[in-house]
């Protein structure tokens, strides 16, 4: 699946309280189109495979993306009785954007995924450290195959390139909306679209209560 490439100067400004909160990278409609493309690619690859398909969603953003993928797969006619799912706790961030050591929950004992195809679902791949650590853990459980599905990937990130990738982004600004959050803030701002925060926007959101 060939991803699109998006640059910050293509977006309109998003205002809040008379100041620029950020610049729109993707509208809500564009995000929906990209998720539909991901679902179609997964459907094509797995609909005729007899072995069950296990989606493992990584972080809260991955859980949100999985729920949307499941809706699209249902509309395409994918047999959801063969689509299992699990969540996996992992993190590469401390407060704000400060990168810290990757921690991955050990949830799947050796051999426990034998006979399953696995698709790891993540909202965005930043450094690549988190998803690489997760893949190492999953491979120990001996699945048939392991692939990665992500909505976004920064062009500067290293390591794995997802087989199912909707878009590459070419800048380092903090992204928000469309399932992406800033320390549990602003996940669903901008009508389901994604914005790149300004410095003021980031500071303002961090002053709010979490889970907005």
PDB file of C-alpha atoms in Angstrom:
ATOM      1  CA  UNK A   1       0.000   0.000   0.000  1.00  0.00           C
ATOM      2  CA  UNK A   2       1.557   3.291  -1.096  1.00  0.00           C
ATOM      3  CA  UNK A   3       1.111   6.094   1.470  1.00  0.00           C
ATOM      4  CA  UNK A   4       0.352   9.714   0.691  1.00  0.00           C
ATOM      5  CA  UNK A   5       2.807  12.440   1.718  1.00  0.00           C
ATOM      6  CA  UNK A   6       1.580  15.522   3.564  1.00  0.00           C
ATOM      7  CA  UNK A   7       3.395  18.778   4.326  1.00  0.00           C
ATOM      8  CA  UNK A   8       2.517  21.411   6.931  1.00  0.00           C
ATOM      9  CA  UNK A   9       2.162  24.298   4.444  1.00  0.00           C
ATOM     10  CA  UNK A  10      -0.848  22.639   2.802  1.00  0.00           C
ATOM     11  CA  UNK A  11      -3.135  23.149   5.789  1.00  0.00           C
ATOM     12  CA  UNK A  12      -5.370  25.996   6.877  1.00  0.00           C
ATOM     13  CA  UNK A  13      -4.904  27.681  10.245  1.00  0.00           C
ATOM     14  CA  UNK A  14      -7.085  26.531  13.164  1.00  0.00           C
ATOM     15  CA  UNK A  15      -7.953  29.295  15.630  1.00  0.00           C
ATOM     16  CA  UNK A  16      -8.962  29.094  19.283  1.00  0.00           C
ATOM     17  CA  UNK A  17      -9.566  32.098  21.553  1.00  0.00           C
ATOM     18  CA  UNK A  18      -8.300  34.364  18.783  1.00  0.00           C
ATOM     19  CA  UNK A  19      -4.934  32.629  18.500  1.00  0.00           C
ATOM     20  CA  UNK A  20      -3.590  30.009  16.123  1.00  0.00           C
ATOM     21  CA  UNK A  21      -3.927  26.616  17.802  1.00  0.00           C
ATOM     22  CA  UNK A  22      -2.377  24.809  14.849  1.00  0.00           C
ATOM     23  CA  UNK A  23      -2.460  24.133  11.132  1.00  0.00           C
ATOM     24  CA  UNK A  24      -4.727  21.525   9.624  1.00  0.00           C
ATOM     25  CA  UNK A  25      -2.869  18.587   8.158  1.00  0.00           C
ATOM     26  CA  UNK A  26      -5.880  16.404   7.343  1.00  0.00           C
ATOM     27  CA  UNK A  27      -9.588  17.142   7.538  1.00  0.00           C
ATOM     28  CA  UNK A  28     -11.973  14.708   9.204  1.00  0.00           C
ATOM     29  CA  UNK A  29     -13.152  13.626   5.765  1.00  0.00           C
ATOM     30  CA  UNK A  30      -9.598  12.947   4.609  1.00  0.00           C
ATOM     31  CA  UNK A  31      -8.891  10.871   7.729  1.00  0.00           C
ATOM     32  CA  UNK A  32     -11.976   8.765   7.012  1.00  0.00           C
ATOM     33  CA  UNK A  33     -10.847   8.184   3.430  1.00  0.00           C
ATOM     34  CA  UNK A  34      -7.388   7.075   4.588  1.00  0.00           C
ATOM     35  CA  UNK A  35      -8.833   4.660   7.156  1.00  0.00           C
ATOM     36  CA  UNK A  36     -11.079   3.195   4.463  1.00  0.00           C
ATOM     37  CA  UNK A  37      -8.011   2.622   2.269  1.00  0.00           C
ATOM     38  CA  UNK A  38      -6.266   0.808   5.122  1.00  0.00           C
ATOM     39  CA  UNK A  39      -9.306  -1.404   5.694  1.00  0.00           C
ATOM     40  CA  UNK A  40      -9.557  -2.295   1.997  1.00  0.00           C
ATOM     41  CA  UNK A  41      -5.902  -3.325   1.875  1.00  0.00           C
ATOM     42  CA  UNK A  42      -6.275  -5.518   4.981  1.00  0.00           C
ATOM     43  CA  UNK A  43      -9.490  -7.025   3.606  1.00  0.00           C
ATOM     44  CA  UNK A  44      -7.793  -7.939   0.336  1.00  0.00           C
ATOM     45  CA  UNK A  45      -4.875  -9.676   2.073  1.00  0.00           C
ATOM     46  CA  UNK A  46      -6.763 -11.634   4.740  1.00  0.00           C
ATOM     47  CA  UNK A  47     -10.353 -12.273   3.685  1.00  0.00           C
ATOM     48  CA  UNK A  48      -9.509 -15.616   2.034  1.00  0.00           C
ATOM     49  CA  UNK A  49      -6.953 -16.817   4.583  1.00  0.00           C
ATOM     50  CA  UNK A  50      -8.390 -19.559   6.830  1.00  0.00           C
ATOM     51  CA  UNK A  51      -6.305 -18.741   9.915  1.00  0.00           C
ATOM     52  CA  UNK A  52      -7.771 -16.202  12.375  1.00  0.00           C
ATOM     53  CA  UNK A  53      -6.560 -12.601  12.232  1.00  0.00           C
ATOM     54  CA  UNK A  54      -5.556 -10.981  15.510  1.00  0.00           C
ATOM     55  CA  UNK A  55      -5.446  -7.183  15.715  1.00  0.00           C
ATOM     56  CA  UNK A  56      -3.247  -5.926  18.537  1.00  0.00           C
ATOM     57  CA  UNK A  57      -3.839  -2.232  19.141  1.00  0.00           C
ATOM     58  CA  UNK A  58      -0.949  -0.357  20.675  1.00  0.00           C
ATOM     59  CA  UNK A  59      -1.693   2.668  22.912  1.00  0.00           C
ATOM     60  CA  UNK A  60      -5.017   4.535  23.096  1.00  0.00           C
ATOM     61  CA  UNK A  61      -4.578   5.951  19.606  1.00  0.00           C
ATOM     62  CA  UNK A  62      -4.164   2.444  18.237  1.00  0.00           C
ATOM     63  CA  UNK A  63      -7.369   1.386  19.981  1.00  0.00           C
ATOM     64  CA  UNK A  64      -9.260   4.262  18.350  1.00  0.00           C
ATOM     65  CA  UNK A  65      -7.871   3.392  14.919  1.00  0.00           C
ATOM     66  CA  UNK A  66      -8.753  -0.287  15.370  1.00  0.00           C
ATOM     67  CA  UNK A  67     -12.359   0.578  16.207  1.00  0.00           C
ATOM     68  CA  UNK A  68     -12.606   2.570  12.984  1.00  0.00           C
ATOM     69  CA  UNK A  69     -10.938  -0.184  10.952  1.00  0.00           C
ATOM     70  CA  UNK A  70     -13.383  -2.719  12.367  1.00  0.00           C
ATOM     71  CA  UNK A  71     -16.329  -0.577  11.231  1.00  0.00           C
ATOM     72  CA  UNK A  72     -14.897  -0.339   7.722  1.00  0.00           C
ATOM     73  CA  UNK A  73     -14.097  -4.069   7.569  1.00  0.00           C
ATOM     74  CA  UNK A  74     -17.673  -4.857   8.585  1.00  0.00           C
ATOM     75  CA  UNK A  75     -18.987  -2.719   5.721  1.00  0.00           C
ATOM     76  CA  UNK A  76     -16.671  -4.548   3.317  1.00  0.00           C
ATOM     77  CA  UNK A  77     -18.070  -7.891   4.464  1.00  0.00           C
ATOM     78  CA  UNK A  78     -15.034  -9.209   6.321  1.00  0.00           C
ATOM     79  CA  UNK A  79     -16.027 -12.172   8.575  1.00  0.00           C
ATOM     80  CA  UNK A  80     -15.546 -10.482  11.934  1.00  0.00           C
ATOM     81  CA  UNK A  81     -15.894 -13.797  13.777  1.00  0.00           C
ATOM     82  CA  UNK A  82     -12.360 -14.455  12.482  1.00  0.00           C
ATOM     83  CA  UNK A  83     -11.089 -11.044  13.601  1.00  0.00           C
ATOM     84  CA  UNK A  84      -9.829 -11.135  17.180  1.00  0.00           C
ATOM     85  CA  UNK A  85      -8.367  -8.204  19.062  1.00  0.00           C
ATOM     86  CA  UNK A  86      -6.180  -7.471  22.055  1.00  0.00           C
ATOM     87  CA  UNK A  87      -4.726  -4.294  23.504  1.00  0.00           C
ATOM     88  CA  UNK A  88      -1.077  -3.928  24.430  1.00  0.00           C
ATOM     89  CA  UNK A  89       0.351  -1.326  26.745  1.00  0.00           C
ATOM     90  CA  UNK A  90       3.508   0.352  25.522  1.00  0.00           C
ATOM     91  CA  UNK A  91       5.009   3.802  25.718  1.00  0.00           C
ATOM     92  CA  UNK A  92       7.983   5.755  24.403  1.00  0.00           C
ATOM     93  CA  UNK A  93       7.043   9.119  25.943  1.00  0.00           C
ATOM     94  CA  UNK A  94       7.128  10.835  29.279  1.00  0.00           C
ATOM     95  CA  UNK A  95       5.541  14.258  29.673  1.00  0.00           C
ATOM     96  CA  UNK A  96       5.066  16.324  26.536  1.00  0.00           C
ATOM     97  CA  UNK A  97       7.414  15.243  23.752  1.00  0.00           C
ATOM     98  CA  UNK A  98      10.334  14.126  25.913  1.00  0.00           C
ATOM     99  CA  UNK A  99      11.416  10.714  24.615  1.00  0.00           C
ATOM    100  CA  UNK A 100      12.042   8.112  27.290  1.00  0.00           C
ATOM    101  CA  UNK A 101      12.863   4.426  27.392  1.00  0.00           C
ATOM    102  CA  UNK A 102      10.357   2.203  25.603  1.00  0.00           C
ATOM    103  CA  UNK A 103       8.334  -0.059  27.883  1.00  0.00           C
ATOM    104  CA  UNK A 104       6.239  -2.872  26.454  1.00  0.00           C
ATOM    105  CA  UNK A 105       3.749  -4.959  28.380  1.00  0.00           C
ATOM    106  CA  UNK A 106       4.640  -8.678  28.288  1.00  0.00           C
ATOM    107  CA  UNK A 107       1.254 -10.220  27.546  1.00  0.00           C
ATOM    108  CA  UNK A 108       1.794 -13.091  25.119  1.00  0.00           C
ATOM    109  CA  UNK A 109       3.783 -16.119  26.397  1.00  0.00           C
ATOM    110  CA  UNK A 110       6.034 -18.037  24.040  1.00  0.00           C
ATOM    111  CA  UNK A 111       3.962 -19.951  21.496  1.00  0.00           C
ATOM    112  CA  UNK A 112       0.660 -18.353  22.528  1.00  0.00           C
ATOM    113  CA  UNK A 113       0.029 -16.784  19.095  1.00  0.00           C
ATOM    114  CA  UNK A 114       0.832 -19.891  17.074  1.00  0.00           C
ATOM    115  CA  UNK A 115      -1.596 -20.341  14.168  1.00  0.00           C
ATOM    116  CA  UNK A 116      -2.625 -16.662  14.060  1.00  0.00           C
ATOM    117  CA  UNK A 117      -1.916 -13.831  11.661  1.00  0.00           C
ATOM    118  CA  UNK A 118      -1.170 -10.644  13.622  1.00  0.00           C
ATOM    119  CA  UNK A 119      -1.656  -7.019  12.595  1.00  0.00           C
ATOM    120  CA  UNK A 120      -0.296  -4.407  15.015  1.00  0.00           C
ATOM    121  CA  UNK A 121      -2.365  -1.207  14.941  1.00  0.00           C
ATOM    122  CA  UNK A 122      -0.814   2.133  15.879  1.00  0.00           C
ATOM    123  CA  UNK A 123      -1.988   5.695  15.240  1.00  0.00           C
ATOM    124  CA  UNK A 124       1.418   7.217  14.481  1.00  0.00           C
ATOM    125  CA  UNK A 125       4.990   5.965  14.266  1.00  0.00           C
ATOM    126  CA  UNK A 126       7.289   8.667  15.587  1.00  0.00           C
ATOM    127  CA  UNK A 127      10.773   7.393  16.430  1.00  0.00           C
ATOM    128  CA  UNK A 128       9.962   3.796  15.527  1.00  0.00           C
ATOM    129  CA  UNK A 129      11.241   2.590  18.900  1.00  0.00           C
ATOM    130  CA  UNK A 130       7.877   1.575  20.334  1.00  0.00           C
ATOM    131  CA  UNK A 131       6.641  -0.501  17.420  1.00  0.00           C
ATOM    132  CA  UNK A 132      10.034  -2.208  17.025  1.00  0.00           C
ATOM    133  CA  UNK A 133       9.974  -3.240  20.696  1.00  0.00           C
ATOM    134  CA  UNK A 134       6.406  -4.508  20.333  1.00  0.00           C
ATOM    135  CA  UNK A 135       7.308  -6.601  17.276  1.00  0.00           C
ATOM    136  CA  UNK A 136      10.140  -8.258  19.222  1.00  0.00           C
ATOM    137  CA  UNK A 137       7.684  -9.270  21.942  1.00  0.00           C
ATOM    138  CA  UNK A 138       5.103 -10.569  19.474  1.00  0.00           C
ATOM    139  CA  UNK A 139       7.604 -12.668  17.518  1.00  0.00           C
ATOM    140  CA  UNK A 140       8.444 -14.573  20.697  1.00  0.00           C
ATOM    141  CA  UNK A 141       4.828 -15.816  20.718  1.00  0.00           C
ATOM    142  CA  UNK A 142       5.351 -17.492  17.296  1.00  0.00           C
ATOM    143  CA  UNK A 143       2.517 -16.097  15.106  1.00  0.00           C
ATOM    144  CA  UNK A 144       2.168 -17.094  11.452  1.00  0.00           C
ATOM    145  CA  UNK A 145       2.822 -13.536  10.267  1.00  0.00           C
ATOM    146  CA  UNK A 146       3.227 -10.064  11.794  1.00  0.00           C
ATOM    147  CA  UNK A 147       2.382  -6.844   9.962  1.00  0.00           C
ATOM    148  CA  UNK A 148       1.972  -3.228  11.072  1.00  0.00           C
ATOM    149  CA  UNK A 149      -0.909  -0.873  10.294  1.00  0.00           C
ATOM    150  CA  UNK A 150      -0.501   2.842  11.043  1.00  0.00           C
ATOM    151  CA  UNK A 151      -2.398   5.962  10.100  1.00  0.00           C
ATOM    152  CA  UNK A 152       0.726   8.161  10.022  1.00  0.00           C
ATOM    153  CA  UNK A 153       4.504   7.804  10.013  1.00  0.00           C
ATOM    154  CA  UNK A 154       7.070  10.548  10.281  1.00  0.00           C
ATOM    155  CA  UNK A 155       9.612  10.467   7.475  1.00  0.00           C
ATOM    156  CA  UNK A 156      12.413  10.810  10.069  1.00  0.00           C
ATOM    157  CA  UNK A 157      11.425   7.669  12.009  1.00  0.00           C
ATOM    158  CA  UNK A 158      13.716   4.667  11.770  1.00  0.00           C
ATOM    159  CA  UNK A 159      13.170   0.932  11.738  1.00  0.00           C
ATOM    160  CA  UNK A 160       9.987  -0.721  10.518  1.00  0.00           C
ATOM    161  CA  UNK A 161       8.020   0.549   7.542  1.00  0.00           C
ATOM    162  CA  UNK A 162       4.383  -0.563   7.952  1.00  0.00           C
ATOM    163  CA  UNK A 163       2.856  -2.668   5.212  1.00  0.00           C
ATOM    164  CA  UNK A 164      -0.406  -0.808   5.836  1.00  0.00           C
ATOM    165  CA  UNK A 165       0.447   2.896   6.052  1.00  0.00           C
ATOM    166  CA  UNK A 166      -1.959   5.703   5.149  1.00  0.00           C
ATOM    167  CA  UNK A 167       0.351   8.735   5.110  1.00  0.00           C
ATOM    168  CA  UNK A 168       3.874  10.007   5.662  1.00  0.00           C
ATOM    169  CA  UNK A 169       4.325  13.399   7.326  1.00  0.00           C
ATOM    170  CA  UNK A 170       7.342  15.596   6.669  1.00  0.00           C
ATOM    171  CA  UNK A 171       7.638  17.751   9.787  1.00  0.00           C
ATOM    172  CA  UNK A 172       8.209  17.444  13.526  1.00  0.00           C
ATOM    173  CA  UNK A 173       5.291  19.409  14.981  1.00  0.00           C
ATOM    174  CA  UNK A 174       3.124  17.674  17.571  1.00  0.00           C
ATOM    175  CA  UNK A 175       0.020  16.238  15.874  1.00  0.00           C
ATOM    176  CA  UNK A 176      -3.407  16.230  17.483  1.00  0.00           C
ATOM    177  CA  UNK A 177      -6.897  14.960  16.643  1.00  0.00           C
ATOM    178  CA  UNK A 178      -8.006  11.980  14.585  1.00  0.00           C
ATOM    179  CA  UNK A 179      -7.194   9.724  17.546  1.00  0.00           C
ATOM    180  CA  UNK A 180      -3.840  11.388  18.331  1.00  0.00           C
ATOM    181  CA  UNK A 181      -3.523  13.162  21.683  1.00  0.00           C
ATOM    182  CA  UNK A 182      -1.228  15.306  23.792  1.00  0.00           C
ATOM    183  CA  UNK A 183      -1.001  13.474  27.136  1.00  0.00           C
ATOM    184  CA  UNK A 184      -4.706  12.469  26.940  1.00  0.00           C
ATOM    185  CA  UNK A 185      -5.802  15.911  25.741  1.00  0.00           C
ATOM    186  CA  UNK A 186      -7.484  16.870  22.486  1.00  0.00           C
ATOM    187  CA  UNK A 187      -7.824  13.446  20.872  1.00  0.00           C
ATOM    188  CA  UNK A 188     -11.059  14.370  19.088  1.00  0.00           C
ATOM    189  CA  UNK A 189     -10.557  18.055  18.322  1.00  0.00           C
ATOM    190  CA  UNK A 190     -11.017  19.465  14.805  1.00  0.00           C
ATOM    191  CA  UNK A 191     -14.003  17.292  13.857  1.00  0.00           C
ATOM    192  CA  UNK A 192     -11.957  14.113  13.530  1.00  0.00           C
ATOM    193  CA  UNK A 193      -9.251  15.863  11.512  1.00  0.00           C
ATOM    194  CA  UNK A 194      -5.573  16.203  12.412  1.00  0.00           C
ATOM    195  CA  UNK A 195      -3.756  19.439  13.179  1.00  0.00           C
ATOM    196  CA  UNK A 196      -0.108  20.305  13.794  1.00  0.00           C
ATOM    197  CA  UNK A 197       0.066  22.326  16.995  1.00  0.00           C
ATOM    198  CA  UNK A 198       1.796  25.675  17.347  1.00  0.00           C
ATOM    199  CA  UNK A 199       3.929  26.274  20.443  1.00  0.00           C
ATOM    200  CA  UNK A 200       1.080  28.304  21.965  1.00  0.00           C
ATOM    201  CA  UNK A 201      -1.422  25.558  21.127  1.00  0.00           C
ATOM    202  CA  UNK A 202       0.693  22.929  22.854  1.00  0.00           C
ATOM    203  CA  UNK A 203       1.145  25.099  25.969  1.00  0.00           C
ATOM    204  CA  UNK A 204      -2.565  25.902  26.130  1.00  0.00           C
ATOM    205  CA  UNK A 205      -3.698  22.299  25.816  1.00  0.00           C
ATOM    206  CA  UNK A 206      -1.277  21.168  28.518  1.00  0.00           C
ATOM    207  CA  UNK A 207      -2.973  23.659  30.861  1.00  0.00           C
ATOM    208  CA  UNK A 208      -6.322  21.883  30.451  1.00  0.00           C
ATOM    209  CA  UNK A 209      -7.656  18.850  32.267  1.00  0.00           C
ATOM    210  CA  UNK A 210      -6.805  15.518  30.558  1.00  0.00           C
ATOM    211  CA  UNK A 211      -9.200  13.463  28.374  1.00  0.00           C
ATOM    212  CA  UNK A 212     -10.668  16.312  26.355  1.00  0.00           C
TER     213      UNK A 212
END
